[in-house]
Amino acid sequence: MRKHYFSLTLFALMVSITGSGCSNNDSLATDDLLQTDLISQQNDETTEEISEDEGYTDAPSTNGKEIIFEDDFENSTGIPDPEKWVLCEKTSSDWARYLSGSYDQAYTKDGSLFLIGEQKDGEYLTGAIETRGKFDFEHGVVQCRARFVEMPMGGHTGIWMMPSPPAEQWPKSGEIDIMEHLNKEDIIYETIHSWYADDMGHKDDPVSQKTVSINKDDWNIYGVEWTEDKITYTVNGESYLEYPNLKLEGEDGDYQWPFNHPFYLILSQSLGGEGTWAGPIDDAELPAIFEIDWIRVLQPHEEASVPMITVD
């Protein structure tokens, strides 16, 4: 049985990031990262033992599809692979307003990615990474094995997809939320966002959100299969929500199905607060800890394309 051991105080790498939105991290060139000496500190009081064999372990079959993107977070630097991921930057959005822009809250260890939400010196700090500017795709299957190690009140965790730039004002270009989890709930949320669903009032025709019961203390595999005709959500290989392309004529058609362009991936640990979906934060229950074992994207062989997009 393979074990993960981790500490809350790990891999201190201070990264200064400016601007708004999510960064391309031009200053973090791959060669520079490989030359960076990372310091790992063990905190015995917060170290936990996690069994990778708990919960759902089997990856769904590829069924003849080709893996075009994959990360098992086995890199030894402590930093998510800079050829695949960048840190998300702090913005005014509820989910991003506490993002630290530091790998202190988004690090790899023993074959997992850890995203943290914590309080330091009276300041909330959260971690999130994305493939924006590194990888995007149009149509395919996403699978991600993850677990909630610690989820306090006020915690908000997500595995989701956003349209690659240039994108219209949200939500006209769409958003695909593969999994969201709040607080200590025994359910996850699967959600489609679009102008049609969110602004035109068609959240139920067709149904654009579903809640699914899970064992929140175990590993689960969350996924979507995205085709020209529909988006199918899965948990541990079983489908729960199917959002169809109604193929409407005129503007309604674009508003209902804004999913004919590339999207990129986001993995996030957020903290809420008063007036947010996750609600007030219970400081005594911090930190929030979200662990991701692996993530991959597949496409049928005939549709498979070059997965990496180089941004100059």
mmCIF file with all atom_site columns, C-alpha atoms in Angstrom, residues 120-210:
data_model
loop_
_atom_site.group_PDB
_atom_site.id
_atom_site.type_symbol
_atom_site.label_atom_id
_atom_site.label_alt_id
_atom_site.label_comp_id
_atom_site.label_asym_id
_atom_site.label_entity_id
_atom_site.label_seq_id
_atom_site.pdbx_PDB_ins_code
_atom_site.Cartn_x
_atom_site.Cartn_y
_atom_site.Cartn_z
_atom_site.occupancy
_atom_site.B_iso_or_equiv
_atom_site.pdbx_formal_charge
_atom_site.auth_seq_id
_atom_site.auth_comp_id
_atom_site.auth_asym_id
_atom_site.auth_atom_id
_atom_site.pdbx_PDB_model_num
ATOM 1  C CA . LYS A 1 120 ? -1.416  33.575 8.183   1.00 0.00 ? 120 LYS A CA 1
ATOM 2  C CA . ASP A 1 121 ? -0.787  36.756 10.138  1.00 0.00 ? 121 ASP A CA 1
ATOM 3  C CA . GLY A 1 122 ? -4.488  37.569 9.960   1.00 0.00 ? 122 GLY A CA 1
ATOM 4  C CA . GLU A 1 123 ? -4.633  37.162 6.168   1.00 0.00 ? 123 GLU A CA 1
ATOM 5  C CA . TYR A 1 124 ? -6.497  34.460 4.244   1.00 0.00 ? 124 TYR A CA 1
ATOM 6  C CA . LEU A 1 125 ? -4.352  32.723 1.598   1.00 0.00 ? 125 LEU A CA 1
ATOM 7  C CA . THR A 1 126 ? -5.528  30.177 -0.969  1.00 0.00 ? 126 THR A CA 1
ATOM 8  C CA . GLY A 1 127 ? -3.986  28.229 -3.836  1.00 0.00 ? 127 GLY A CA 1
ATOM 9  C CA . ALA A 1 128 ? -5.111  27.455 -7.394  1.00 0.00 ? 128 ALA A CA 1
ATOM 10 C CA . ILE A 1 129 ? -3.430  26.454 -10.647 1.00 0.00 ? 129 ILE A CA 1
ATOM 11 C CA . GLU A 1 130 ? -4.552  26.420 -14.274 1.00 0.00 ? 130 GLU A CA 1
ATOM 12 C CA . THR A 1 131 ? -3.412  25.437 -17.770 1.00 0.00 ? 131 THR A CA 1
ATOM 13 C CA . ARG A 1 132 ? -4.254  28.821 -19.329 1.00 0.00 ? 132 ARG A CA 1
ATOM 14 C CA . GLY A 1 133 ? -1.658  29.636 -21.977 1.00 0.00 ? 133 GLY A CA 1
ATOM 15 C CA . LYS A 1 134 ? -0.150  26.152 -21.656 1.00 0.00 ? 134 LYS A CA 1
ATOM 16 C CA . PHE A 1 135 ? -2.864  23.726 -22.724 1.00 0.00 ? 135 PHE A CA 1
ATOM 17 C CA . ASP A 1 136 ? -6.422  23.881 -23.969 1.00 0.00 ? 136 ASP A CA 1
ATOM 18 C CA . PHE A 1 137 ? -8.667  21.614 -26.016 1.00 0.00 ? 137 PHE A CA 1
ATOM 19 C CA . GLU A 1 138 ? -12.026 21.413 -27.754 1.00 0.00 ? 138 GLU A CA 1
ATOM 20 C CA . HIS A 1 139 ? -14.127 18.292 -27.046 1.00 0.00 ? 139 HIS A CA 1
ATOM 21 C CA . GLY A 1 140 ? -12.816 15.334 -25.088 1.00 0.00 ? 140 GLY A CA 1
ATOM 22 C CA . VAL A 1 141 ? -12.926 13.538 -21.753 1.00 0.00 ? 141 VAL A CA 1
ATOM 23 C CA . VAL A 1 142 ? -11.562 14.966 -18.499 1.00 0.00 ? 142 VAL A CA 1
ATOM 24 C CA . GLN A 1 143 ? -10.911 12.695 -15.512 1.00 0.00 ? 143 GLN A CA 1
ATOM 25 C CA . CYS A 1 144 ? -9.495  13.824 -12.164 1.00 0.00 ? 144 CYS A CA 1
ATOM 26 C CA . ARG A 1 145 ? -8.914  11.758 -8.995  1.00 0.00 ? 145 ARG A CA 1
ATOM 27 C CA . ALA A 1 146 ? -9.106  13.877 -5.852  1.00 0.00 ? 146 ALA A CA 1
ATOM 28 C CA . ARG A 1 147 ? -10.091 13.971 -2.192  1.00 0.00 ? 147 ARG A CA 1
ATOM 29 C CA . PHE A 1 148 ? -10.914 16.553 0.484   1.00 0.00 ? 148 PHE A CA 1
ATOM 30 C CA . VAL A 1 149 ? -8.354  16.104 3.242   1.00 0.00 ? 149 VAL A CA 1
ATOM 31 C CA . GLU A 1 150 ? -9.686  18.977 5.346   1.00 0.00 ? 150 GLU A CA 1
ATOM 32 C CA . MET A 1 151 ? -12.762 21.009 4.381   1.00 0.00 ? 151 MET A CA 1
ATOM 33 C CA . PRO A 1 152 ? -13.738 23.641 6.932   1.00 0.00 ? 152 PRO A CA 1
ATOM 34 C CA . MET A 1 153 ? -16.851 25.775 6.977   1.00 0.00 ? 153 MET A CA 1
ATOM 35 C CA . GLY A 1 154 ? -16.283 28.456 4.378   1.00 0.00 ? 154 GLY A CA 1
ATOM 36 C CA . GLY A 1 155 ? -14.257 26.122 2.150   1.00 0.00 ? 155 GLY A CA 1
ATOM 37 C CA . HIS A 1 156 ? -14.984 25.993 -1.594  1.00 0.00 ? 156 HIS A CA 1
ATOM 38 C CA . THR A 1 157 ? -13.143 23.509 -3.830  1.00 0.00 ? 157 THR A CA 1
ATOM 39 C CA . GLY A 1 158 ? -13.322 23.203 -7.618  1.00 0.00 ? 158 GLY A CA 1
ATOM 40 C CA . ILE A 1 159 ? -12.270 21.280 -10.722 1.00 0.00 ? 159 ILE A CA 1
ATOM 41 C CA . TRP A 1 160 ? -13.453 23.340 -13.687 1.00 0.00 ? 160 TRP A CA 1
ATOM 42 C CA . MET A 1 161 ? -12.929 24.684 -17.194 1.00 0.00 ? 161 MET A CA 1
ATOM 43 C CA . MET A 1 162 ? -12.983 28.181 -18.675 1.00 0.00 ? 162 MET A CA 1
ATOM 44 C CA . PRO A 1 163 ? -12.914 29.369 -22.305 1.00 0.00 ? 163 PRO A CA 1
ATOM 45 C CA . SER A 1 164 ? -9.512  30.233 -23.691 1.00 0.00 ? 164 SER A CA 1
ATOM 46 C CA . PRO A 1 165 ? -8.928  33.862 -24.651 1.00 0.00 ? 165 PRO A CA 1
ATOM 47 C CA . PRO A 1 166 ? -10.307 35.737 -26.405 1.00 0.00 ? 166 PRO A CA 1
ATOM 48 C CA . ALA A 1 167 ? -13.567 35.139 -24.545 1.00 0.00 ? 167 ALA A CA 1
ATOM 49 C CA . GLU A 1 168 ? -16.689 37.264 -24.322 1.00 0.00 ? 168 GLU A CA 1
ATOM 50 C CA . GLN A 1 169 ? -17.936 38.728 -21.067 1.00 0.00 ? 169 GLN A CA 1
ATOM 51 C CA . TRP A 1 170 ? -18.832 35.957 -18.638 1.00 0.00 ? 170 TRP A CA 1
ATOM 52 C CA . PRO A 1 171 ? -20.872 33.806 -19.078 1.00 0.00 ? 171 PRO A CA 1
ATOM 53 C CA . LYS A 1 172 ? -21.400 34.288 -22.822 1.00 0.00 ? 172 LYS A CA 1
ATOM 54 C CA . SER A 1 173 ? -18.463 32.020 -23.729 1.00 0.00 ? 173 SER A CA 1
ATOM 55 C CA . GLY A 1 174 ? -19.510 29.369 -21.194 1.00 0.00 ? 174 GLY A CA 1
ATOM 56 C CA . GLU A 1 175 ? -18.048 27.669 -18.134 1.00 0.00 ? 175 GLU A CA 1
ATOM 57 C CA . ILE A 1 176 ? -17.923 23.947 -17.314 1.00 0.00 ? 176 ILE A CA 1
ATOM 58 C CA . ASP A 1 177 ? -17.736 23.190 -13.577 1.00 0.00 ? 177 ASP A CA 1
ATOM 59 C CA . ILE A 1 178 ? -16.767 19.534 -13.350 1.00 0.00 ? 178 ILE A CA 1
ATOM 60 C CA . MET A 1 179 ? -16.938 19.451 -9.553  1.00 0.00 ? 179 MET A CA 1
ATOM 61 C CA . GLU A 1 180 ? -17.509 21.970 -6.780  1.00 0.00 ? 180 GLU A CA 1
ATOM 62 C CA . HIS A 1 181 ? -17.663 21.156 -3.086  1.00 0.00 ? 181 HIS A CA 1
ATOM 63 C CA . LEU A 1 182 ? -18.658 23.406 -0.207  1.00 0.00 ? 182 LEU A CA 1
ATOM 64 C CA . ASN A 1 183 ? -18.019 23.249 3.520   1.00 0.00 ? 183 ASN A CA 1
ATOM 65 C CA . LYS A 1 184 ? -18.665 19.783 4.967   1.00 0.00 ? 184 LYS A CA 1
ATOM 66 C CA . GLU A 1 185 ? -21.407 18.721 2.542   1.00 0.00 ? 185 GLU A CA 1
ATOM 67 C CA . ASP A 1 186 ? -21.859 15.125 1.423   1.00 0.00 ? 186 ASP A CA 1
ATOM 68 C CA . ILE A 1 187 ? -22.632 16.294 -2.108  1.00 0.00 ? 187 ILE A CA 1
ATOM 69 C CA . ILE A 1 188 ? -20.791 17.870 -5.011  1.00 0.00 ? 188 ILE A CA 1
ATOM 70 C CA . TYR A 1 189 ? -22.174 20.246 -7.636  1.00 0.00 ? 189 TYR A CA 1
ATOM 71 C CA . GLU A 1 190 ? -21.961 19.691 -11.398 1.00 0.00 ? 190 GLU A CA 1
ATOM 72 C CA . THR A 1 191 ? -22.781 22.909 -13.268 1.00 0.00 ? 191 THR A CA 1
ATOM 73 C CA . ILE A 1 192 ? -22.989 24.427 -16.739 1.00 0.00 ? 192 ILE A CA 1
ATOM 74 C CA . HIS A 1 193 ? -22.761 28.222 -16.936 1.00 0.00 ? 193 HIS A CA 1
ATOM 75 C CA . SER A 1 194 ? -23.878 30.145 -20.016 1.00 0.00 ? 194 SER A CA 1
ATOM 76 C CA . TRP A 1 195 ? -25.802 33.260 -20.993 1.00 0.00 ? 195 TRP A CA 1
ATOM 77 C CA . TYR A 1 196 ? -28.768 31.013 -21.806 1.00 0.00 ? 196 TYR A CA 1
ATOM 78 C CA . ALA A 1 197 ? -28.808 29.323 -18.374 1.00 0.00 ? 197 ALA A CA 1
ATOM 79 C CA . ASP A 1 198 ? -27.647 32.138 -16.105 1.00 0.00 ? 198 ASP A CA 1
ATOM 80 C CA . ASP A 1 199 ? -29.026 35.291 -17.723 1.00 0.00 ? 199 ASP A CA 1
ATOM 81 C CA . MET A 1 200 ? -31.948 34.136 -19.860 1.00 0.00 ? 200 MET A CA 1
ATOM 82 C CA . GLY A 1 201 ? -33.393 32.004 -17.036 1.00 0.00 ? 201 GLY A CA 1
ATOM 83 C CA . HIS A 1 202 ? -33.157 28.563 -18.655 1.00 0.00 ? 202 HIS A CA 1
ATOM 84 C CA . LYS A 1 203 ? -31.453 26.709 -15.814 1.00 0.00 ? 203 LYS A CA 1
ATOM 85 C CA . ASP A 1 204 ? -33.994 23.876 -15.932 1.00 0.00 ? 204 ASP A CA 1
ATOM 86 C CA . ASP A 1 205 ? -34.686 23.556 -19.666 1.00 0.00 ? 205 ASP A CA 1
ATOM 87 C CA . PRO A 1 206 ? -32.349 21.812 -20.087 1.00 0.00 ? 206 PRO A CA 1
ATOM 88 C CA . VAL A 1 207 ? -31.150 21.159 -16.525 1.00 0.00 ? 207 VAL A CA 1
ATOM 89 C CA . SER A 1 208 ? -27.799 22.890 -16.081 1.00 0.00 ? 208 SER A CA 1
ATOM 90 C CA . GLN A 1 209 ? -26.888 21.848 -12.510 1.00 0.00 ? 209 GLN A CA 1
ATOM 91 C CA . LYS A 1 210 ? -27.090 18.661 -10.492 1.00 0.00 ? 210 LYS A CA 1
#
